[in-house]
Short mmCIF file of C-alpha atoms and ligand atoms in Angstrom, two decimals:
data_model
loop_
_atom_site.label_atom_id
_atom_site.label_comp_id
_atom_site.label_asym_id
_atom_site.label_seq_id
_atom_site.Cartn_x
_atom_site.Cartn_y
_atom_site.Cartn_z
CA MET A 1 105.73 -37.39 -36.87
CA ALA A 2 102.37 -35.95 -37.95
CA SER A 3 100.56 -38.04 -35.34
CA LEU A 4 102.93 -36.87 -32.61
CA LEU A 5 102.35 -33.26 -33.54
CA LEU A 6 98.58 -33.81 -33.47
CA ARG A 7 98.77 -35.31 -30.00
CA ARG A 8 100.94 -32.40 -28.95
CA SER A 9 98.32 -29.79 -29.96
CA ALA A 10 95.55 -31.75 -28.23
CA ALA A 11 97.57 -31.68 -25.02
CA LEU A 12 97.95 -27.93 -25.33
CA SER A 13 94.26 -27.12 -25.63
CA ARG A 14 93.25 -27.77 -22.04
CA PRO A 15 90.05 -26.04 -20.94
CA VAL A 16 90.63 -23.43 -18.26
CA ALA A 17 88.38 -24.12 -15.29
CA ALA A 18 86.10 -21.20 -14.53
CA ARG A 19 86.21 -20.26 -10.90
CA ALA A 20 83.70 -18.03 -9.13
CA LEU A 21 85.85 -15.88 -6.88
CA ALA A 22 84.12 -14.19 -3.99
CA PRO A 23 84.97 -10.48 -3.81
CA ARG A 24 87.57 -10.04 -1.03
CA TRP A 25 85.77 -7.12 0.66
CA ARG A 26 82.84 -9.35 1.56
CA THR A 27 84.96 -11.67 3.69
CA ALA A 28 87.93 -9.51 4.86
CA PRO A 29 87.71 -8.03 8.36
CA ILE A 30 87.01 -4.29 8.17
CA ALA A 31 89.68 -3.35 10.76
CA CYS A 32 92.41 -5.00 8.67
CA THR A 33 91.54 -3.18 5.41
CA ALA A 34 91.36 0.11 7.26
CA LEU A 35 94.81 -0.29 8.86
CA ARG A 36 96.75 -1.65 5.89
CA ALA A 37 96.33 0.14 2.56
CA SER A 38 98.52 -2.35 0.66
CA SER A 39 100.77 -5.33 1.34
CA VAL A 40 104.41 -4.78 2.40
CA TRP A 41 105.43 -6.74 -0.69
CA ALA A 42 103.22 -4.79 -3.11
CA LYS A 43 106.26 -3.31 -4.86
CA VAL A 44 108.20 -6.55 -5.28
CA PRO A 45 108.33 -7.14 -9.04
CA GLN A 46 107.92 -10.56 -10.63
CA GLY A 47 111.40 -11.94 -11.36
CA PRO A 48 112.20 -13.89 -14.52
CA PRO A 49 112.41 -17.70 -14.30
CA ASP A 50 115.95 -19.08 -13.94
CA ALA A 51 117.63 -19.57 -17.32
CA ILE A 52 118.32 -23.26 -16.58
CA LEU A 53 116.21 -24.44 -13.64
CA GLY A 54 113.17 -22.50 -14.98
CA ILE A 55 113.21 -24.85 -18.00
CA THR A 56 112.61 -27.84 -15.70
CA GLU A 57 109.60 -26.07 -14.17
CA ALA A 58 108.10 -25.42 -17.62
CA TYR A 59 108.84 -29.02 -18.68
CA LYS A 60 107.11 -30.44 -15.61
CA ALA A 61 103.97 -28.43 -16.36
CA ASP A 62 103.81 -29.77 -19.95
CA LYS A 63 101.24 -32.58 -20.40
CA PHE A 64 102.55 -33.91 -23.72
CA THR A 65 103.71 -37.51 -23.24
CA GLU A 66 106.64 -37.35 -25.68
CA LYS A 67 108.10 -34.20 -24.07
CA ILE A 68 111.89 -34.07 -23.74
CA ASN A 69 113.87 -32.09 -21.17
CA LEU A 70 117.34 -31.22 -22.41
CA GLY A 71 117.60 -28.14 -20.19
CA VAL A 72 119.34 -28.89 -16.92
CA GLY A 73 122.65 -30.75 -16.96
CA ALA A 74 121.62 -33.86 -15.07
CA TYR A 75 122.51 -37.37 -16.22
CA ARG A 76 119.72 -39.76 -17.18
CA ASP A 77 119.98 -43.46 -18.00
CA ASP A 78 118.81 -44.79 -21.34
CA ALA A 79 115.28 -45.07 -19.95
CA GLY A 80 115.39 -41.31 -19.24
CA LYS A 81 115.46 -41.92 -15.48
CA PRO A 82 117.73 -40.30 -12.87
CA TYR A 83 120.71 -42.56 -12.25
CA VAL A 84 122.05 -43.43 -8.82
CA LEU A 85 125.52 -44.85 -9.39
CA PRO A 86 125.98 -48.41 -8.00
CA SER A 87 129.17 -47.18 -6.24
CA VAL A 88 127.07 -44.50 -4.52
CA LYS A 89 124.47 -47.07 -3.46
CA GLU A 90 127.21 -49.30 -2.04
CA ALA A 91 128.89 -46.41 -0.19
CA GLU A 92 125.56 -45.26 1.22
CA LEU A 93 124.72 -48.76 2.43
CA ARG A 94 128.05 -49.01 4.21
CA LEU A 95 127.43 -45.64 5.88
CA VAL A 96 123.91 -46.47 7.00
CA GLN A 97 125.13 -49.72 8.54
CA GLN A 98 127.60 -47.76 10.68
CA PHE A 99 124.84 -45.66 12.31
CA LEU A 100 127.14 -42.62 12.34
CA ASP A 101 126.25 -39.63 14.46
CA LYS A 102 124.79 -36.45 13.01
CA GLU A 103 127.12 -34.00 14.74
CA TYR A 104 128.16 -30.77 13.01
CA ALA A 105 131.11 -31.01 10.66
CA GLY A 106 133.75 -28.34 11.19
CA ILE A 107 133.38 -25.11 9.21
CA THR A 108 135.48 -26.58 6.40
CA GLY A 109 133.53 -29.83 6.33
CA VAL A 110 134.32 -33.53 6.57
CA PRO A 111 138.16 -33.82 6.66
CA ALA A 112 138.29 -37.28 5.03
CA PHE A 113 136.28 -35.88 2.12
CA THR A 114 138.29 -32.69 1.56
CA LYS A 115 141.60 -34.60 1.65
CA LEU A 116 140.41 -37.04 -1.02
CA ALA A 117 138.71 -34.35 -3.11
CA ALA A 118 141.99 -32.44 -3.26
CA GLU A 119 143.85 -35.61 -4.30
CA LEU A 120 141.30 -36.32 -7.03
CA ALA A 121 141.75 -32.84 -8.48
CA TYR A 122 145.45 -32.17 -8.01
CA SER A 123 146.57 -35.88 -8.01
CA PRO A 124 147.83 -37.69 -4.88
CA GLY A 125 151.43 -37.04 -5.98
CA SER A 126 150.96 -33.29 -6.39
CA ALA A 127 153.88 -31.28 -4.99
CA ALA A 128 151.46 -28.62 -3.71
CA LEU A 129 149.69 -31.25 -1.59
CA LYS A 130 152.90 -32.86 -0.40
CA GLU A 131 154.26 -29.47 0.60
CA ASP A 132 151.04 -28.71 2.51
CA ARG A 133 150.19 -25.68 0.34
CA VAL A 134 146.54 -26.41 -0.48
CA VAL A 135 143.76 -24.74 1.48
CA ILE A 136 140.48 -26.62 1.04
CA THR A 137 136.96 -26.35 2.35
CA GLN A 138 133.88 -28.43 1.61
CA SER A 139 131.19 -26.39 -0.14
CA ILE A 140 127.52 -26.52 -1.11
CA SER A 141 128.40 -28.19 -4.42
CA GLY A 142 130.09 -26.29 -7.25
CA THR A 143 127.91 -23.19 -7.02
CA GLY A 144 128.73 -22.83 -3.32
CA ALA A 145 132.42 -23.26 -4.08
CA LEU A 146 132.26 -20.48 -6.68
CA ARG A 147 130.48 -18.25 -4.18
CA ILE A 148 133.03 -18.87 -1.40
CA GLY A 149 135.81 -18.17 -3.90
CA GLY A 150 134.11 -15.02 -5.18
CA GLU A 151 133.61 -13.67 -1.67
CA PHE A 152 137.14 -14.58 -0.57
CA LEU A 153 138.68 -12.88 -3.60
CA ALA A 154 136.42 -9.81 -3.28
CA LYS A 155 137.64 -9.47 0.30
CA TRP A 156 141.30 -10.43 0.08
CA TYR A 157 142.63 -10.46 -3.47
CA PRO A 158 144.78 -7.33 -3.38
CA TYR A 159 145.01 -6.38 -7.05
CA ALA A 160 141.57 -6.49 -8.65
CA LYS A 161 137.86 -6.74 -8.03
CA THR A 162 137.04 -7.88 -11.56
CA ILE A 163 136.70 -11.42 -12.80
CA TYR A 164 136.89 -12.21 -16.53
CA ILE A 165 134.61 -15.02 -17.67
CA PRO A 166 134.41 -16.66 -21.11
CA THR A 167 131.72 -15.74 -23.63
CA PRO A 168 129.57 -17.72 -23.33
CA SER A 169 129.77 -19.20 -19.84
CA TRP A 170 127.52 -21.09 -17.44
CA ALA A 171 124.33 -19.03 -17.04
CA ASN A 172 124.84 -18.67 -13.26
CA HIS A 173 128.47 -17.47 -13.24
CA THR A 174 127.71 -13.77 -13.62
CA ALA A 175 125.11 -13.74 -10.83
CA VAL A 176 127.33 -15.73 -8.45
CA PHE A 177 130.31 -13.44 -8.89
CA LYS A 178 128.30 -10.19 -8.88
CA ASP A 179 126.59 -11.23 -5.66
CA SER A 180 130.04 -12.04 -4.25
CA GLY A 181 131.08 -8.42 -4.80
CA LEU A 182 133.14 -8.83 -7.99
CA GLU A 183 132.68 -7.01 -11.25
CA VAL A 184 132.25 -9.41 -14.17
CA LYS A 185 133.79 -8.82 -17.61
CA PRO A 186 133.88 -11.10 -20.66
CA TYR A 187 136.74 -12.58 -22.66
CA ARG A 188 136.28 -14.16 -26.07
CA TYR A 189 136.05 -17.95 -26.05
CA TYR A 190 133.75 -19.37 -28.71
CA ASP A 191 133.91 -18.84 -32.45
CA LYS A 192 130.30 -19.12 -33.63
CA THR A 193 131.19 -19.19 -37.31
CA ASN A 194 133.61 -22.08 -37.09
CA ILE A 195 131.92 -23.70 -34.06
CA SER A 196 135.27 -23.94 -32.32
CA LEU A 197 137.53 -22.28 -29.78
CA ASP A 198 138.36 -18.67 -30.62
CA LEU A 199 141.93 -19.13 -29.44
CA ALA A 200 143.27 -15.95 -31.01
CA GLY A 201 140.46 -13.85 -29.48
CA LEU A 202 140.90 -15.54 -26.10
CA LEU A 203 144.66 -14.97 -26.02
CA GLU A 204 144.24 -11.38 -27.14
CA ASP A 205 141.60 -10.58 -24.52
CA LEU A 206 143.65 -12.15 -21.73
CA SER A 207 146.73 -10.22 -22.77
CA LEU A 208 144.74 -6.96 -22.93
CA ALA A 209 143.20 -7.45 -19.47
CA PRO A 210 144.97 -5.38 -16.79
CA GLU A 211 147.91 -7.10 -15.05
CA ASN A 212 146.85 -9.34 -12.09
CA SER A 213 143.26 -9.81 -13.28
CA ILE A 214 141.18 -12.76 -12.07
CA ILE A 215 140.39 -15.18 -14.92
CA LEU A 216 137.69 -17.84 -14.72
CA LEU A 217 138.59 -21.02 -16.62
CA HIS A 218 136.37 -24.06 -17.18
CA ALA A 219 138.76 -26.91 -16.37
CA CYS A 220 137.04 -29.35 -18.75
CA ALA A 221 133.75 -29.94 -20.58
CA HIS A 222 133.11 -26.23 -21.09
CA ASN A 223 129.53 -25.34 -20.18
CA PRO A 224 127.62 -24.50 -22.41
CA THR A 225 129.73 -25.01 -25.58
CA GLY A 226 131.37 -28.42 -25.03
CA VAL A 227 134.46 -26.93 -26.67
CA ASP A 228 137.69 -27.37 -24.67
CA PRO A 229 141.22 -26.18 -25.44
CA THR A 230 143.67 -28.93 -26.42
CA PRO A 231 146.68 -29.51 -24.11
CA GLU A 232 148.82 -27.39 -26.48
CA GLN A 233 146.23 -24.59 -26.39
CA TRP A 234 146.14 -24.76 -22.58
CA GLN A 235 149.91 -24.29 -22.62
CA GLN A 236 149.48 -21.12 -24.68
CA ILE A 237 146.76 -19.88 -22.32
CA SER A 238 149.01 -20.61 -19.34
CA GLU A 239 151.81 -18.62 -20.94
CA VAL A 240 149.69 -15.47 -21.39
CA ILE A 241 148.22 -15.77 -17.90
CA LYS A 242 151.72 -16.12 -16.43
CA LYS A 243 153.10 -13.21 -18.43
CA LYS A 244 150.29 -10.95 -17.19
CA ASN A 245 150.45 -12.27 -13.60
CA HIS A 246 146.75 -13.08 -13.77
CA PHE A 247 145.09 -15.17 -11.06
CA SER A 248 143.31 -18.30 -12.38
CA PHE A 249 139.99 -19.45 -10.96
CA PHE A 250 139.26 -22.97 -12.24
CA ASP A 251 135.69 -24.26 -12.28
CA MET A 252 135.76 -28.06 -12.51
CA ALA A 253 132.17 -29.30 -12.42
CA TYR A 254 132.66 -32.24 -14.80
CA GLN A 255 135.87 -34.07 -13.86
CA GLY A 256 135.66 -37.46 -15.60
CA PHE A 257 132.69 -36.47 -17.72
CA ALA A 258 134.61 -34.89 -20.59
CA SER A 259 136.86 -37.78 -21.59
CA GLY A 260 135.66 -40.52 -19.27
CA ASN A 261 139.03 -40.25 -17.48
CA ALA A 262 139.31 -38.16 -14.30
CA ASP A 263 143.10 -37.64 -14.62
CA LYS A 264 142.88 -36.56 -18.25
CA ASP A 265 140.13 -34.07 -17.40
CA ALA A 266 142.31 -32.52 -14.68
CA TYR A 267 145.12 -31.85 -17.17
CA ALA A 268 144.74 -28.05 -17.32
CA LEU A 269 144.51 -27.60 -13.56
CA ARG A 270 147.52 -29.83 -12.89
CA TYR A 271 149.55 -28.18 -15.64
CA PHE A 272 148.85 -24.72 -14.20
CA VAL A 273 149.89 -25.89 -10.72
CA GLU A 274 153.13 -27.34 -12.13
CA GLN A 275 153.77 -24.05 -13.88
CA GLY A 276 153.62 -22.27 -10.51
CA HIS A 277 150.40 -20.30 -11.15
CA GLN A 278 148.52 -18.61 -8.34
CA LEU A 279 145.12 -20.26 -8.52
CA CYS A 280 141.98 -21.51 -6.88
CA LEU A 281 139.46 -24.23 -7.76
CA ALA A 282 135.73 -24.92 -7.46
CA GLN A 283 134.89 -28.66 -7.55
CA SER A 284 131.52 -30.33 -7.85
CA PHE A 285 130.53 -33.95 -7.29
CA ALA A 286 127.00 -33.38 -8.61
CA LYS A 287 127.62 -34.79 -12.08
CA ASN A 288 130.51 -37.22 -11.74
CA MET A 289 129.02 -38.96 -8.68
CA GLY A 290 125.40 -38.09 -9.47
CA LEU A 291 125.17 -36.45 -6.02
CA TYR A 292 123.13 -33.49 -7.33
CA GLY A 293 120.77 -33.00 -4.40
CA GLU A 294 123.39 -33.94 -1.80
CA ARG A 295 125.29 -30.73 -2.69
CA VAL A 296 128.84 -32.06 -2.46
CA GLY A 297 131.68 -29.80 -3.55
CA ALA A 298 134.91 -28.18 -2.50
CA TYR A 299 136.75 -24.89 -2.83
CA SER A 300 140.53 -24.87 -2.69
CA LEU A 301 143.45 -22.50 -3.17
CA VAL A 302 147.07 -23.34 -3.90
CA VAL A 303 149.22 -21.00 -1.81
CA ASP A 304 152.92 -20.42 -1.22
CA SER A 305 153.68 -22.08 2.11
CA PRO A 306 152.14 -24.02 5.02
CA GLU A 307 152.31 -20.82 7.07
CA GLU A 308 150.35 -18.91 4.41
CA LYS A 309 147.91 -21.82 4.24
CA LYS A 310 146.99 -21.31 7.90
CA ARG A 311 146.25 -17.60 7.45
CA VAL A 312 144.27 -18.08 4.24
CA GLU A 313 142.30 -20.97 5.73
CA SER A 314 141.34 -18.86 8.74
CA GLN A 315 139.84 -16.26 6.37
CA VAL A 316 138.04 -18.86 4.27
CA LYS A 317 136.38 -20.02 7.50
CA ILE A 318 135.35 -16.44 8.24
CA VAL A 319 133.69 -16.29 4.80
CA VAL A 320 131.85 -19.58 5.32
CA ARG A 321 130.66 -19.26 8.93
CA PRO A 322 128.13 -16.41 8.45
CA MET A 323 126.97 -17.86 5.11
CA TYR A 324 125.82 -21.35 6.19
CA SER A 325 127.91 -22.15 9.28
CA ASN A 326 129.12 -25.56 8.14
CA PRO A 327 128.22 -27.97 5.33
CA PRO A 328 125.97 -31.07 5.32
CA VAL A 329 127.77 -34.34 6.08
CA HIS A 330 125.92 -37.16 4.35
CA GLY A 331 126.92 -36.58 0.72
CA ALA A 332 130.51 -35.79 1.68
CA ARG A 333 130.71 -39.07 3.60
CA ILE A 334 129.45 -40.94 0.51
CA ALA A 335 132.10 -39.29 -1.68
CA ALA A 336 134.81 -40.00 0.91
CA GLU A 337 133.77 -43.66 1.17
CA ILE A 338 134.06 -44.02 -2.61
CA LEU A 339 137.30 -42.11 -3.05
CA GLY A 340 138.98 -43.70 -0.04
CA ASP A 341 138.28 -47.34 -0.89
CA GLU A 342 140.47 -48.70 -3.66
CA LYS A 343 137.87 -51.11 -5.03
CA LEU A 344 134.97 -48.68 -4.85
CA HIS A 345 137.11 -45.91 -6.32
CA ALA A 346 137.94 -48.09 -9.36
CA GLN A 347 134.28 -49.08 -9.71
CA TRP A 348 133.22 -45.42 -9.63
CA LEU A 349 135.76 -44.45 -12.31
CA ALA A 350 134.34 -47.19 -14.54
CA GLU A 351 130.81 -45.90 -13.91
CA VAL A 352 131.82 -42.33 -14.83
CA LYS A 353 133.33 -43.71 -18.01
CA GLY A 354 130.07 -45.55 -18.70
CA MET A 355 128.06 -42.32 -18.34
CA ALA A 356 130.49 -40.45 -20.61
CA GLU A 357 130.25 -43.23 -23.20
CA ARG A 358 126.44 -43.25 -23.22
CA ILE A 359 126.54 -39.51 -23.88
CA ILE A 360 129.03 -39.99 -26.72
CA SER A 361 126.83 -42.67 -28.31
CA MET A 362 123.76 -40.39 -28.09
CA ARG A 363 125.72 -37.65 -29.87
CA SER A 364 126.45 -40.01 -32.78
CA LEU A 365 122.89 -41.26 -32.91
CA LEU A 366 121.39 -37.75 -33.00
CA LYS A 367 123.77 -36.70 -35.77
CA GLU A 368 123.02 -39.88 -37.76
CA LYS A 369 119.26 -39.40 -37.43
CA LEU A 370 119.43 -35.76 -38.57
CA GLU A 371 121.46 -36.77 -41.59
CA ALA A 372 119.14 -39.69 -42.37
CA LEU A 373 116.18 -37.28 -42.37
CA GLY A 374 117.95 -35.36 -45.12
CA SER A 375 119.24 -32.39 -43.16
CA THR A 376 121.84 -30.62 -45.25
CA ARG A 377 123.27 -28.73 -42.28
CA ASP A 378 126.70 -29.56 -40.95
CA TRP A 379 126.05 -31.28 -37.62
CA SER A 380 129.63 -32.40 -37.03
CA HIS A 381 129.85 -30.24 -33.88
CA ILE A 382 127.38 -32.59 -32.17
CA THR A 383 130.08 -35.26 -32.08
CA SER A 384 133.15 -33.02 -31.88
CA GLN A 385 131.98 -31.21 -28.73
CA ILE A 386 132.54 -33.00 -25.44
CA GLY A 387 131.02 -33.34 -21.99
CA MET A 388 127.39 -33.18 -21.04
CA PHE A 389 126.33 -30.41 -23.40
CA CYS A 390 126.01 -29.72 -27.07
CA TYR A 391 125.82 -26.14 -28.23
CA THR A 392 123.53 -26.81 -31.18
CA GLY A 393 123.67 -23.46 -32.94
CA LEU A 394 119.83 -23.30 -32.93
CA THR A 395 118.52 -19.72 -32.83
CA PRO A 396 116.37 -18.39 -29.95
CA GLU A 397 113.36 -18.52 -32.32
CA GLN A 398 114.01 -22.16 -33.17
CA VAL A 399 114.43 -22.95 -29.47
CA LYS A 400 111.08 -21.26 -28.78
CA THR A 401 109.33 -23.20 -31.56
CA LEU A 402 110.80 -26.48 -30.34
CA ARG A 403 109.49 -25.77 -26.89
CA GLU A 404 106.05 -24.44 -27.83
CA GLN A 405 105.21 -26.74 -30.72
CA TYR A 406 107.24 -29.87 -30.05
CA SER A 407 107.65 -29.92 -26.25
CA VAL A 408 111.42 -30.17 -26.62
CA TYR A 409 113.01 -28.10 -23.86
CA MET A 410 116.52 -26.59 -23.93
CA THR A 411 118.14 -23.39 -22.71
CA GLY A 412 117.52 -20.22 -24.73
CA ASP A 413 121.05 -20.23 -26.13
CA GLY A 414 120.44 -23.55 -27.92
CA ARG A 415 122.37 -25.67 -25.41
CA ILE A 416 121.12 -29.23 -25.03
CA SER A 417 122.03 -31.60 -22.24
CA VAL A 418 122.97 -34.69 -24.26
CA ALA A 419 122.50 -36.72 -21.08
CA GLY A 420 118.73 -36.25 -21.54
CA ILE A 421 118.73 -38.04 -24.92
CA THR A 422 117.80 -41.73 -24.96
CA SER A 423 117.59 -44.38 -27.67
CA LYS A 424 113.80 -44.02 -27.33
CA ASN A 425 113.46 -40.23 -27.67
CA VAL A 426 116.29 -39.55 -30.14
CA SER A 427 114.12 -40.08 -33.25
CA TYR A 428 111.44 -37.63 -32.11
CA LEU A 429 114.18 -35.17 -31.12
CA ALA A 430 115.88 -35.42 -34.52
CA GLU A 431 112.53 -35.04 -36.33
CA SER A 432 111.69 -31.97 -34.25
CA ILE A 433 115.09 -30.33 -34.80
CA TYR A 434 114.92 -31.18 -38.49
CA ALA A 435 111.43 -29.63 -38.74
CA VAL A 436 112.60 -26.28 -37.34
CA THR A 437 115.89 -26.13 -39.27
CA LYS A 438 114.98 -27.29 -42.78
C1 LMR B 501 123.62 -26.86 -15.71
O1 LMR B 501 124.39 -26.05 -16.25
O2 LMR B 501 122.59 -27.25 -16.25
C2 LMR B 501 123.96 -27.42 -14.35
O3 LMR B 501 125.17 -26.92 -13.90
C3 LMR B 501 122.86 -27.28 -13.37
C4 LMR B 501 122.69 -25.88 -12.85
O4 LMR B 501 122.65 -25.72 -11.63
O5 LMR B 501 122.60 -24.95 -13.63
#
């Protein structure tokens, strides 16, 4: 430990290269300085780094060899390397061998993909799908789906322009919905003291929200807390939402990642559909297929009738067309190839389970190591929380110290992406956390 810390401080003390800068006036053309007093962008202020992606930038700039990035939610294998799923490799190979054309997809994307994405979320036997009541469009991953949904609701939802999101929620939710034209308000979700779901607070806030409000729900693997309602708690949430005629907006970025079972993770969404809720859904294939940079996602709405579906779909297209015209095809074709082929589909589900299981084993290992070091804190939430993240309970000061003195990177709220832990870095991570919490 001591030797690691020593190496860490050596890496920090890099000499700053002195540079002799020539004064600008000696080289700048006189006519130019006379015409333009200052740049057009002189008043653009420096923006803050992104709460999640900014962490990766800082991590990349760090020279310490034992550095650990637990900021962004991106799966790593046990060697800490990005993981391309074998099912994805196989699907991609099949596609390349077909030499498909690169024509535009329609505004709503690759039809084979959207059909299968809807079946994965709602289940192939879903009454809403059989009755042709699901509007679906491909999107630029989950974030794009949220944005399409936000814009569509801001334009057409007749009762409210406010969306209620849980406290805490994914760091980008507020910005996405505000930029879509919605007002964002919080509802209670997480009980910090008991490190659990604040069910009473949640139910109370949803019942106090004005009738017909829009409610954002994380379908599974709540980001950042890793705390999900149980099926019974979802039933209670559904009851309040129904009573108040609220509109549910599900964000499902981790289907399969929470439990290792894609059907189990879709429980809340499917239950709400069965209960006849008015709802919409943002889906992402970034995590469960590892298609991060391919930007594969979908936005869908369950509506009342096939006739209504046509009208709503026409307006969804009008939202999409000026935003990015139509989505990229390659990643969607990969997802469609996997979902549409029985053998590949089964292989993929096993691979998702494998990723979920590696995360679960890293949770146990981190907890064990902290306890073995003699930490007297209760770390049981590390193993009780699910999905990609652990909400550690570390304070902003502890997070800062971990970053500055130990090169361990996580988001400011103390969220760690458990997918970034490996059997090699877990000891250093536990020692570092122990050092700042003892
Ligand atoms: C995360 O929460 O880390 C991921 O959803 C990645 C992102 O875009 O923020």
